[in-house]
mmCIF file of C-alpha atoms and ligand atoms in Angstrom:
data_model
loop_
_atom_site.group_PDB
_atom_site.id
_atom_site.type_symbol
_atom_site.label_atom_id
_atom_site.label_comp_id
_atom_site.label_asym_id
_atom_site.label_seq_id
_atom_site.Cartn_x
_atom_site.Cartn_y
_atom_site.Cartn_z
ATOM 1 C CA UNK S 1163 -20.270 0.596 1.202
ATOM 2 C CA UNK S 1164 -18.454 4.040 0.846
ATOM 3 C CA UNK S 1165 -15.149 5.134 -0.709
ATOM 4 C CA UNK S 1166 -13.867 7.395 1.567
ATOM 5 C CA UNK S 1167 -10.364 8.835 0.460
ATOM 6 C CA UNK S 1168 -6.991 8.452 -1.075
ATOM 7 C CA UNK S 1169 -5.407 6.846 2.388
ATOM 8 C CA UNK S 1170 -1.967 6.507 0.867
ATOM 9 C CA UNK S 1171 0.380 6.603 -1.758
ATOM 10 C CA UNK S 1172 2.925 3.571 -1.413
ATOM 11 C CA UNK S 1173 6.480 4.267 -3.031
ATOM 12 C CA UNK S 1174 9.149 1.782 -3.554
ATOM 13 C CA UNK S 1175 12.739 2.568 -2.270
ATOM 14 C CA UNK S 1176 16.138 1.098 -1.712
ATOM 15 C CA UNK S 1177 16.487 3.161 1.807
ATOM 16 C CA UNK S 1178 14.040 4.364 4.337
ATOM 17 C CA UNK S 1179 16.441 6.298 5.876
ATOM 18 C CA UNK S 1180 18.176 7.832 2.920
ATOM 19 C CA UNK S 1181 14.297 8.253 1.602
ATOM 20 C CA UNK S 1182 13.479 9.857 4.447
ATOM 21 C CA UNK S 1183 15.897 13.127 4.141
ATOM 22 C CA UNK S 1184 13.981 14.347 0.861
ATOM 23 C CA UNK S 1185 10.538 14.459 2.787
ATOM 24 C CA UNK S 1186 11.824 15.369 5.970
ATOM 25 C CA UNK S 1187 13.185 18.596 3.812
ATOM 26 C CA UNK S 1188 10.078 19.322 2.520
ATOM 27 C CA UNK S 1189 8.609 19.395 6.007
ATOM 28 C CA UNK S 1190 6.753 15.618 6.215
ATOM 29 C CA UNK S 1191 7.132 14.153 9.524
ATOM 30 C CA UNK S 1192 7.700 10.514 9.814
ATOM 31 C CA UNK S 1193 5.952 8.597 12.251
ATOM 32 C CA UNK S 1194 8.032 5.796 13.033
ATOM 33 C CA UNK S 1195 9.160 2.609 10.726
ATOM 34 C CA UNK S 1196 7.064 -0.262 11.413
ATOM 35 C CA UNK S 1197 8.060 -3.896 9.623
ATOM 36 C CA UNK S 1198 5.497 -5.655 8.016
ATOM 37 C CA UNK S 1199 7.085 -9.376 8.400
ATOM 38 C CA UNK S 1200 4.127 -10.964 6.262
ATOM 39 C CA UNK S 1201 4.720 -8.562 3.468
ATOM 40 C CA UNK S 1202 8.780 -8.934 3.587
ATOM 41 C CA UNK S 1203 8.497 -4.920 4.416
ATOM 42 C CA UNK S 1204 9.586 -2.552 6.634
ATOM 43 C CA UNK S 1205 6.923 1.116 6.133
ATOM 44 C CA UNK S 1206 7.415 4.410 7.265
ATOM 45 C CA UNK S 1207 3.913 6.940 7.240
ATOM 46 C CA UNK S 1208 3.941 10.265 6.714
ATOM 47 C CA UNK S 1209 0.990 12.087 7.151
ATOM 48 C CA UNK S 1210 -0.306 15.079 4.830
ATOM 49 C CA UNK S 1211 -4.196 16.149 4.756
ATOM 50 C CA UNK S 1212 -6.402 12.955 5.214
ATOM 51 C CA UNK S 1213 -3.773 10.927 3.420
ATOM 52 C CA UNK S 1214 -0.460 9.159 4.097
ATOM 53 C CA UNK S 1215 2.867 9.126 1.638
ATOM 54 C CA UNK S 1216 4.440 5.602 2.433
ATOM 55 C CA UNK S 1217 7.989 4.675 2.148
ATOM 56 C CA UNK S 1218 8.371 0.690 1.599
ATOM 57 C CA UNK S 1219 11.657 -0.433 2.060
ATOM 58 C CA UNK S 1220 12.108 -4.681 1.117
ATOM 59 C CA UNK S 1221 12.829 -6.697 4.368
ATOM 60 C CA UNK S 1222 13.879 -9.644 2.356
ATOM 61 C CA UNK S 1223 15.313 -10.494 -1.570
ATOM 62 C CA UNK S 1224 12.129 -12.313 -2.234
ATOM 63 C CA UNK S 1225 9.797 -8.897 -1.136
ATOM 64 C CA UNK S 1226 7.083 -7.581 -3.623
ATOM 65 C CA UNK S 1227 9.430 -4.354 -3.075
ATOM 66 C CA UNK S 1228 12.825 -5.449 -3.566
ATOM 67 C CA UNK S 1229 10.916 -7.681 -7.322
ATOM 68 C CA UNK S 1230 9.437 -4.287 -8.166
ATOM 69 C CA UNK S 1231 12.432 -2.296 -7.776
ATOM 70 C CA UNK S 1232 14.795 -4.434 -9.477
ATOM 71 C CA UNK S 1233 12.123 -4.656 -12.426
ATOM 72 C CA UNK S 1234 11.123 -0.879 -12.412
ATOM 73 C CA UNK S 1235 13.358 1.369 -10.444
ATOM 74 C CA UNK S 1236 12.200 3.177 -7.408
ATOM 75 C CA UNK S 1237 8.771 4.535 -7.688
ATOM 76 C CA UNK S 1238 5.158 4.590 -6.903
ATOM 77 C CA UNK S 1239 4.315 1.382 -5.980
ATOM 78 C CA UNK S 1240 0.441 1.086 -5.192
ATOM 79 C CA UNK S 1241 -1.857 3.912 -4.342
ATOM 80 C CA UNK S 1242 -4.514 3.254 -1.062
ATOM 81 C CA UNK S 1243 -8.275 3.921 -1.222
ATOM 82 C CA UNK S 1244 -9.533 4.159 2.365
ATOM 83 C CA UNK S 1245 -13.162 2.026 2.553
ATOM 84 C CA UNK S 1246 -15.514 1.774 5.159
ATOM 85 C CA UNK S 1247 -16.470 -1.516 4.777
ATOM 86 C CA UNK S 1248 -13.541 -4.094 2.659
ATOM 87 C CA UNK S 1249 -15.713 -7.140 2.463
ATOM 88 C CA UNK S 1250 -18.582 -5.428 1.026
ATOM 89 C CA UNK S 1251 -16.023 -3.867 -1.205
ATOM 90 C CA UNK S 1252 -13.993 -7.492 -2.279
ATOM 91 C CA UNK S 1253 -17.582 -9.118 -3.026
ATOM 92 C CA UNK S 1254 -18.613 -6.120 -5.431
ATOM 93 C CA UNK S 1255 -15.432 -6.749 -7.217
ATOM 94 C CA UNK S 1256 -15.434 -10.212 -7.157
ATOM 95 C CA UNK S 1257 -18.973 -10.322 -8.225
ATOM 96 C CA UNK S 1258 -18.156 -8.194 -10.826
ATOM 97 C CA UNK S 1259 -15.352 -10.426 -12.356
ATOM 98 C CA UNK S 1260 -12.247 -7.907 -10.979
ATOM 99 C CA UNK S 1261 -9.349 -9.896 -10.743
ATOM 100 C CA UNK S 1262 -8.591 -9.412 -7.205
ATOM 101 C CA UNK S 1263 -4.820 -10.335 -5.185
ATOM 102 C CA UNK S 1264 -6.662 -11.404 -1.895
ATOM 103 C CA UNK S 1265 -10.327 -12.195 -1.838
ATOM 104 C CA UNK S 1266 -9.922 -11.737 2.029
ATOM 105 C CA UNK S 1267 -8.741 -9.025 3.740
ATOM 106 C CA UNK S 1268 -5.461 -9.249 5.759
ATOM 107 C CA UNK S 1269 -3.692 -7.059 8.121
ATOM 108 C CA UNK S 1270 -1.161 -4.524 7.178
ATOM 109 C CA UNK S 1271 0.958 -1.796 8.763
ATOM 110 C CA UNK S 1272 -0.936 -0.031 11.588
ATOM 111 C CA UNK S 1273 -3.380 -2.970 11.499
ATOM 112 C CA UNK S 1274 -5.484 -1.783 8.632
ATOM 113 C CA UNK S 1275 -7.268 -4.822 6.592
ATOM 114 C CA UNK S 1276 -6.136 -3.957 3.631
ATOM 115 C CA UNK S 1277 -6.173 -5.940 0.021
ATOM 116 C CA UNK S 1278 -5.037 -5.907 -3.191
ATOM 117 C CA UNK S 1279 -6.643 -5.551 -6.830
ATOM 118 C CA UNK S 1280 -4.202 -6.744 -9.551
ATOM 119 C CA UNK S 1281 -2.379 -4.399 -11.778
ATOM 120 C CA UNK S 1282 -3.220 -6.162 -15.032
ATOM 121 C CA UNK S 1283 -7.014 -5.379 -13.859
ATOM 122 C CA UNK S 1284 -6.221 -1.527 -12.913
ATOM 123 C CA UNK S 1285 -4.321 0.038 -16.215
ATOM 124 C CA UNK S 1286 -1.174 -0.719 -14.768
ATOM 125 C CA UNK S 1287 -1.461 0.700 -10.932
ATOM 126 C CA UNK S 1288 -1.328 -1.834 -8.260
ATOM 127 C CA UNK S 1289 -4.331 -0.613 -5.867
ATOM 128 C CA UNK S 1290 -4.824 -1.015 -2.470
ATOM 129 C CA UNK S 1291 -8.441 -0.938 -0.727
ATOM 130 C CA UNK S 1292 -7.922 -0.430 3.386
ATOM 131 C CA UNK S 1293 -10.038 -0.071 6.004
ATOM 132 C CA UNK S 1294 -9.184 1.133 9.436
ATOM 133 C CA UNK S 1295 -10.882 1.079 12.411
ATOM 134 C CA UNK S 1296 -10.800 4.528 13.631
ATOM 135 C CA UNK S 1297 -12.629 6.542 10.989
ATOM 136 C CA UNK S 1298 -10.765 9.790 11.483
ATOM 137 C CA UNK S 1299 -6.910 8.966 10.755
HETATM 138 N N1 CMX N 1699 2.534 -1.723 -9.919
HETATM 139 C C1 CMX N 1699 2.271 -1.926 -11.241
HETATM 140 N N2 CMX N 1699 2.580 -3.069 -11.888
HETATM 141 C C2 CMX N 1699 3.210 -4.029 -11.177
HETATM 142 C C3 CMX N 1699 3.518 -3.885 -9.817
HETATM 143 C C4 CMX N 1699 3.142 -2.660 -9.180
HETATM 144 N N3 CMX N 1699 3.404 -2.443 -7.903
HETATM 145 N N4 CMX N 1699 4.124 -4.999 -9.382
HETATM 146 C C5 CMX N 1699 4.196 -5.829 -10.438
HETATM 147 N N5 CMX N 1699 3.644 -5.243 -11.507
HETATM 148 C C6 CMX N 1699 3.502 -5.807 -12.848
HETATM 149 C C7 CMX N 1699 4.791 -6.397 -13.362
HETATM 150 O O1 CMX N 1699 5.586 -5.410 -13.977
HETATM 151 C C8 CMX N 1699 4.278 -7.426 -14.359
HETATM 152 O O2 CMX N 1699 3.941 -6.788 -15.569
HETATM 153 P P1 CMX N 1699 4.414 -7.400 -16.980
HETATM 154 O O3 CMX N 1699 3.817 -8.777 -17.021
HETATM 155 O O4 CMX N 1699 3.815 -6.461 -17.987
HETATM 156 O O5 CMX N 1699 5.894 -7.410 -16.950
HETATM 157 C C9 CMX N 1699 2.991 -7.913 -13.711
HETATM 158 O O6 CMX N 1699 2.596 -6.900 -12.780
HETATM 159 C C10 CMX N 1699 3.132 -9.224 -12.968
HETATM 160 O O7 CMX N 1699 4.266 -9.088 -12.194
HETATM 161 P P2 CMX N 1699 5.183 -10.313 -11.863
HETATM 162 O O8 CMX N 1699 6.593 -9.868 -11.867
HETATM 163 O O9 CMX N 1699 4.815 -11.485 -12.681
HETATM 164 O O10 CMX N 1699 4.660 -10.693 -10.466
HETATM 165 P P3 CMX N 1699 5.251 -10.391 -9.085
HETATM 166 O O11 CMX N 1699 5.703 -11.711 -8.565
HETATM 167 O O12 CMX N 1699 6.220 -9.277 -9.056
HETATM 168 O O13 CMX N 1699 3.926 -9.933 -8.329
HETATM 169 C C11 CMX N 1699 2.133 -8.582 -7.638
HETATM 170 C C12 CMX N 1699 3.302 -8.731 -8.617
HETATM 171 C C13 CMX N 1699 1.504 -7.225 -7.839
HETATM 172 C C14 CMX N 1699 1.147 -9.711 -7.929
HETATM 173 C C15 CMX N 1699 2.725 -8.752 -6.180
HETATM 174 O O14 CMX N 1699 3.725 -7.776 -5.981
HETATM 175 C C16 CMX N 1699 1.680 -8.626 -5.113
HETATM 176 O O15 CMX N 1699 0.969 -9.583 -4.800
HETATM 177 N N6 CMX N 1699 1.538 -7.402 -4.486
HETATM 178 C C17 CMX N 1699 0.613 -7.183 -3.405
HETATM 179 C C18 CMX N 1699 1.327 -7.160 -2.075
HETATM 180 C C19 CMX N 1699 2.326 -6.051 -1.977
HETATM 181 O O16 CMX N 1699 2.673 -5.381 -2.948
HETATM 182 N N7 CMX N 1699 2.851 -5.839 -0.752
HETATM 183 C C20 CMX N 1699 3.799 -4.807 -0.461
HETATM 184 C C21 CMX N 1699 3.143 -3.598 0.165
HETATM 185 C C22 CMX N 1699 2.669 -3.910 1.549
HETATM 186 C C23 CMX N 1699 2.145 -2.735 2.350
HETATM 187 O O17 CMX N 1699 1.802 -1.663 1.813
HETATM 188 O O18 CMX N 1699 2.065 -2.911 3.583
#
Protein backbone atom coordinates (compact mmCIF):
# COMPACT_ATOMS: atom_id res chain seq x y z
CA UNK A 1 0.00 0.00 0.00
CA UNK A 2 1.73 3.31 -1.16
CA UNK A 3 0.66 6.97 -1.23
CA UNK A 4 1.80 8.11 -4.29
CA UNK A 5 0.91 11.90 -4.91
CA UNK A 6 -1.41 14.81 -4.68
CA UNK A 7 -3.55 13.60 -7.99
CA UNK A 8 -5.87 16.57 -7.81
CA UNK A 9 -7.22 19.47 -6.33
CA UNK A 10 -11.16 19.55 -6.85
CA UNK A 11 -12.70 23.21 -6.86
CA UNK A 12 -16.29 24.05 -6.78
CA UNK A 13 -17.71 26.51 -9.44
CA UNK A 14 -20.87 27.95 -10.84
CA UNK A 15 -19.32 27.77 -14.62
CA UNK A 16 -16.85 25.53 -16.28
CA UNK A 17 -16.65 27.63 -19.01
CA UNK A 18 -16.48 31.00 -17.35
CA UNK A 19 -13.91 28.98 -14.84
CA UNK A 20 -12.06 28.00 -17.48
CA UNK A 21 -10.82 31.63 -18.87
CA UNK A 22 -8.79 32.32 -15.50
CA UNK A 23 -6.65 29.05 -16.00
CA UNK A 24 -6.59 29.08 -19.55
CA UNK A 25 -4.81 32.72 -18.87
CA UNK A 26 -2.44 31.42 -16.74
CA UNK A 27 -1.44 28.87 -19.36
CA UNK A 28 -3.42 25.42 -17.97
CA UNK A 29 -4.76 23.48 -20.74
CA UNK A 30 -8.04 21.82 -20.35
CA UNK A 31 -8.52 18.47 -21.45
CA UNK A 32 -11.99 18.15 -22.25
CA UNK A 33 -15.29 18.27 -19.83
CA UNK A 34 -16.38 14.92 -19.00
CA UNK A 35 -19.96 14.49 -16.89
CA UNK A 36 -19.93 12.39 -14.09
CA UNK A 37 -23.87 11.40 -14.14
CA UNK A 38 -23.49 9.34 -10.75
CA UNK A 39 -21.95 12.26 -9.02
CA UNK A 40 -24.61 14.96 -10.53
CA UNK A 41 -21.17 16.53 -12.12
CA UNK A 42 -19.83 17.62 -15.08
CA UNK A 43 -15.31 17.86 -14.52
CA UNK A 44 -12.89 19.48 -16.50
CA UNK A 45 -8.80 18.29 -15.80
CA UNK A 46 -6.12 20.31 -16.12
CA UNK A 47 -2.91 18.95 -15.87
CA UNK A 48 0.22 20.62 -14.01
CA UNK A 49 3.35 18.40 -12.77
CA UNK A 50 2.05 14.90 -11.62
CA UNK A 51 -1.17 16.51 -10.49
CA UNK A 52 -4.52 17.67 -11.89
CA UNK A 53 -6.54 21.14 -10.89
CA UNK A 54 -10.30 20.06 -11.35
CA UNK A 55 -13.13 22.26 -12.17
CA UNK A 56 -16.60 20.66 -10.87
CA UNK A 57 -19.42 22.24 -12.23
CA UNK A 58 -23.15 20.72 -10.54
CA UNK A 59 -25.14 18.75 -13.25
CA UNK A 60 -28.19 18.82 -11.12
CA UNK A 61 -29.81 21.11 -7.92
CA UNK A 62 -29.44 18.13 -5.72
CA UNK A 63 -25.28 17.78 -6.66
CA UNK A 64 -22.69 17.59 -3.74
CA UNK A 65 -21.42 20.77 -5.86
CA UNK A 66 -24.30 22.87 -6.40
CA UNK A 67 -25.09 21.93 -1.79
CA UNK A 68 -21.49 23.03 -1.30
CA UNK A 69 -21.61 26.10 -3.22
CA UNK A 70 -24.76 27.41 -2.05
CA UNK A 71 -23.46 26.64 1.64
CA UNK A 72 -19.80 27.92 1.10
CA UNK A 73 -19.23 29.88 -2.03
CA UNK A 74 -17.02 28.68 -4.76
CA UNK A 75 -13.93 27.04 -3.57
CA UNK A 76 -11.76 24.11 -2.97
CA UNK A 77 -13.85 21.38 -2.73
CA UNK A 78 -11.82 18.07 -1.95
CA UNK A 79 -8.16 17.54 -2.54
CA UNK A 80 -7.07 13.83 -4.37
CA UNK A 81 -4.34 11.53 -3.00
CA UNK A 82 -3.33 9.18 -5.82
CA UNK A 83 -2.95 5.33 -4.16
CA UNK A 84 -1.72 2.35 -5.58
CA UNK A 85 -3.85 0.07 -4.11
CA UNK A 86 -7.70 1.75 -2.66
CA UNK A 87 -8.91 -1.36 -0.97
CA UNK A 88 -5.88 -1.91 0.97
CA UNK A 89 -6.16 1.75 1.67
CA UNK A 90 -10.31 1.76 2.75
CA UNK A 91 -9.56 -1.38 5.12
CA UNK A 92 -6.58 0.52 6.95
CA UNK A 93 -8.98 3.27 7.54
CA UNK A 94 -11.79 1.39 8.31
CA UNK A 95 -9.85 -0.77 10.59
CA UNK A 96 -8.65 2.09 12.13
CA UNK A 97 -12.14 3.60 13.01
CA UNK A 98 -11.87 6.60 10.04
CA UNK A 99 -15.16 7.54 9.23
CA UNK A 100 -15.13 6.81 5.66
CA UNK A 101 -18.03 8.17 2.68
CA UNK A 102 -17.75 4.83 0.64
CA UNK A 103 -16.26 1.73 2.12
CA UNK A 104 -16.03 0.58 -1.61
CA UNK A 105 -14.47 2.13 -4.23
CA UNK A 106 -16.52 3.51 -7.19
CA UNK A 107 -15.72 4.93 -10.49
CA UNK A 108 -15.15 8.53 -11.17
CA UNK A 109 -14.13 10.83 -14.01
CA UNK A 110 -11.53 9.17 -16.28
CA UNK A 111 -12.50 5.87 -14.61
CA UNK A 112 -10.37 6.22 -11.54
CA UNK A 113 -11.85 4.20 -8.33
CA UNK A 114 -11.88 6.77 -6.28
CA UNK A 115 -13.55 7.26 -2.55
CA UNK A 116 -14.26 9.50 -0.09
CA UNK A 117 -13.12 10.11 3.69
CA UNK A 118 -15.58 12.43 5.53
CA UNK A 119 -14.78 15.97 6.31
CA UNK A 120 -15.80 15.84 9.96
CA UNK A 121 -12.93 13.00 10.11
CA UNK A 122 -10.24 15.21 8.06
CA UNK A 123 -10.15 18.86 9.96
CA UNK A 124 -12.57 20.11 7.68
CA UNK A 125 -11.16 18.99 4.00
CA UNK A 126 -13.23 16.57 2.15
CA UNK A 127 -10.43 14.00 0.81
CA UNK A 128 -10.39 11.95 -1.97
CA UNK A 129 -8.18 8.61 -2.23
CA UNK A 130 -7.98 7.46 -6.25
CA UNK A 131 -6.39 4.98 -7.91
CA UNK A 132 -5.83 4.74 -11.60
CA UNK A 133 -4.82 2.18 -13.64
CA UNK A 134 -2.03 3.55 -15.58
CA UNK A 135 0.61 4.45 -13.01
CA UNK A 136 2.17 7.31 -14.91
CA UNK A 137 -0.76 9.99 -15.47
N1 LIG B 1 -15.43 20.15 2.20
C1 LIG B 1 -15.47 20.43 3.53
N2 LIG B 1 -16.59 20.33 4.27
C2 LIG B 1 -17.73 19.97 3.63
C3 LIG B 1 -17.76 19.67 2.26
C4 LIG B 1 -16.53 19.78 1.54
N3 LIG B 1 -16.47 19.52 0.24
N4 LIG B 1 -19.00 19.33 1.91
C5 LIG B 1 -19.74 19.40 3.03
N5 LIG B 1 -18.97 19.78 4.06
C6 LIG B 1 -19.38 19.96 5.45
C7 LIG B 1 -20.62 20.80 5.58
O1 LIG B 1 -20.30 22.17 5.61
C8 LIG B 1 -21.18 20.32 6.91
O2 LIG B 1 -20.49 20.94 7.97
P1 LIG B 1 -21.30 21.57 9.21
O3 LIG B 1 -22.07 20.42 9.79
O4 LIG B 1 -20.21 22.08 10.11
O5 LIG B 1 -22.17 22.63 8.64
C9 LIG B 1 -20.81 18.84 6.91
O6 LIG B 1 -19.74 18.69 5.98
C10 LIG B 1 -21.94 17.92 6.50
O7 LIG B 1 -22.47 18.48 5.36
P2 LIG B 1 -24.00 18.35 5.02
O8 LIG B 1 -24.46 19.61 4.40
O9 LIG B 1 -24.75 17.81 6.16
O10 LIG B 1 -23.97 17.16 4.04
P3 LIG B 1 -24.03 17.15 2.51
O11 LIG B 1 -25.36 16.54 2.19
O12 LIG B 1 -23.69 18.43 1.86
O13 LIG B 1 -22.87 16.10 2.21
C11 LIG B 1 -20.71 15.22 1.92
C12 LIG B 1 -21.54 16.41 2.41
C13 LIG B 1 -19.25 15.57 2.01
C14 LIG B 1 -21.06 14.03 2.81
C15 LIG B 1 -21.16 14.92 0.43
O14 LIG B 1 -20.95 16.08 -0.34
C16 LIG B 1 -20.43 13.76 -0.18
O15 LIG B 1 -20.78 12.60 0.03
N6 LIG B 1 -19.34 14.04 -0.98
C17 LIG B 1 -18.59 13.01 -1.66
C18 LIG B 1 -18.96 12.96 -3.13
C19 LIG B 1 -18.64 14.24 -3.84
O16 LIG B 1 -18.32 15.27 -3.26
N7 LIG B 1 -18.74 14.20 -5.19
C20 LIG B 1 -18.45 15.31 -6.04
C21 LIG B 1 -17.07 15.20 -6.65
C22 LIG B 1 -17.02 14.09 -7.65
C23 LIG B 1 -15.74 13.99 -8.46
O17 LIG B 1 -14.68 14.54 -8.10
O18 LIG B 1 -15.81 13.30 -9.49
Amino acid sequence: MRLEHIDHVGIAVKSIEESAKLWEALGFVMEGIEEVAEQKVKTAFMPIGEGEIELLEATDPDSPIAKFIEKKGEGIHHIAIRVDNIESVLASLKEKGVRLLDETPRIGAGGAKIAFIHPKATNGTLLEICERNENAK
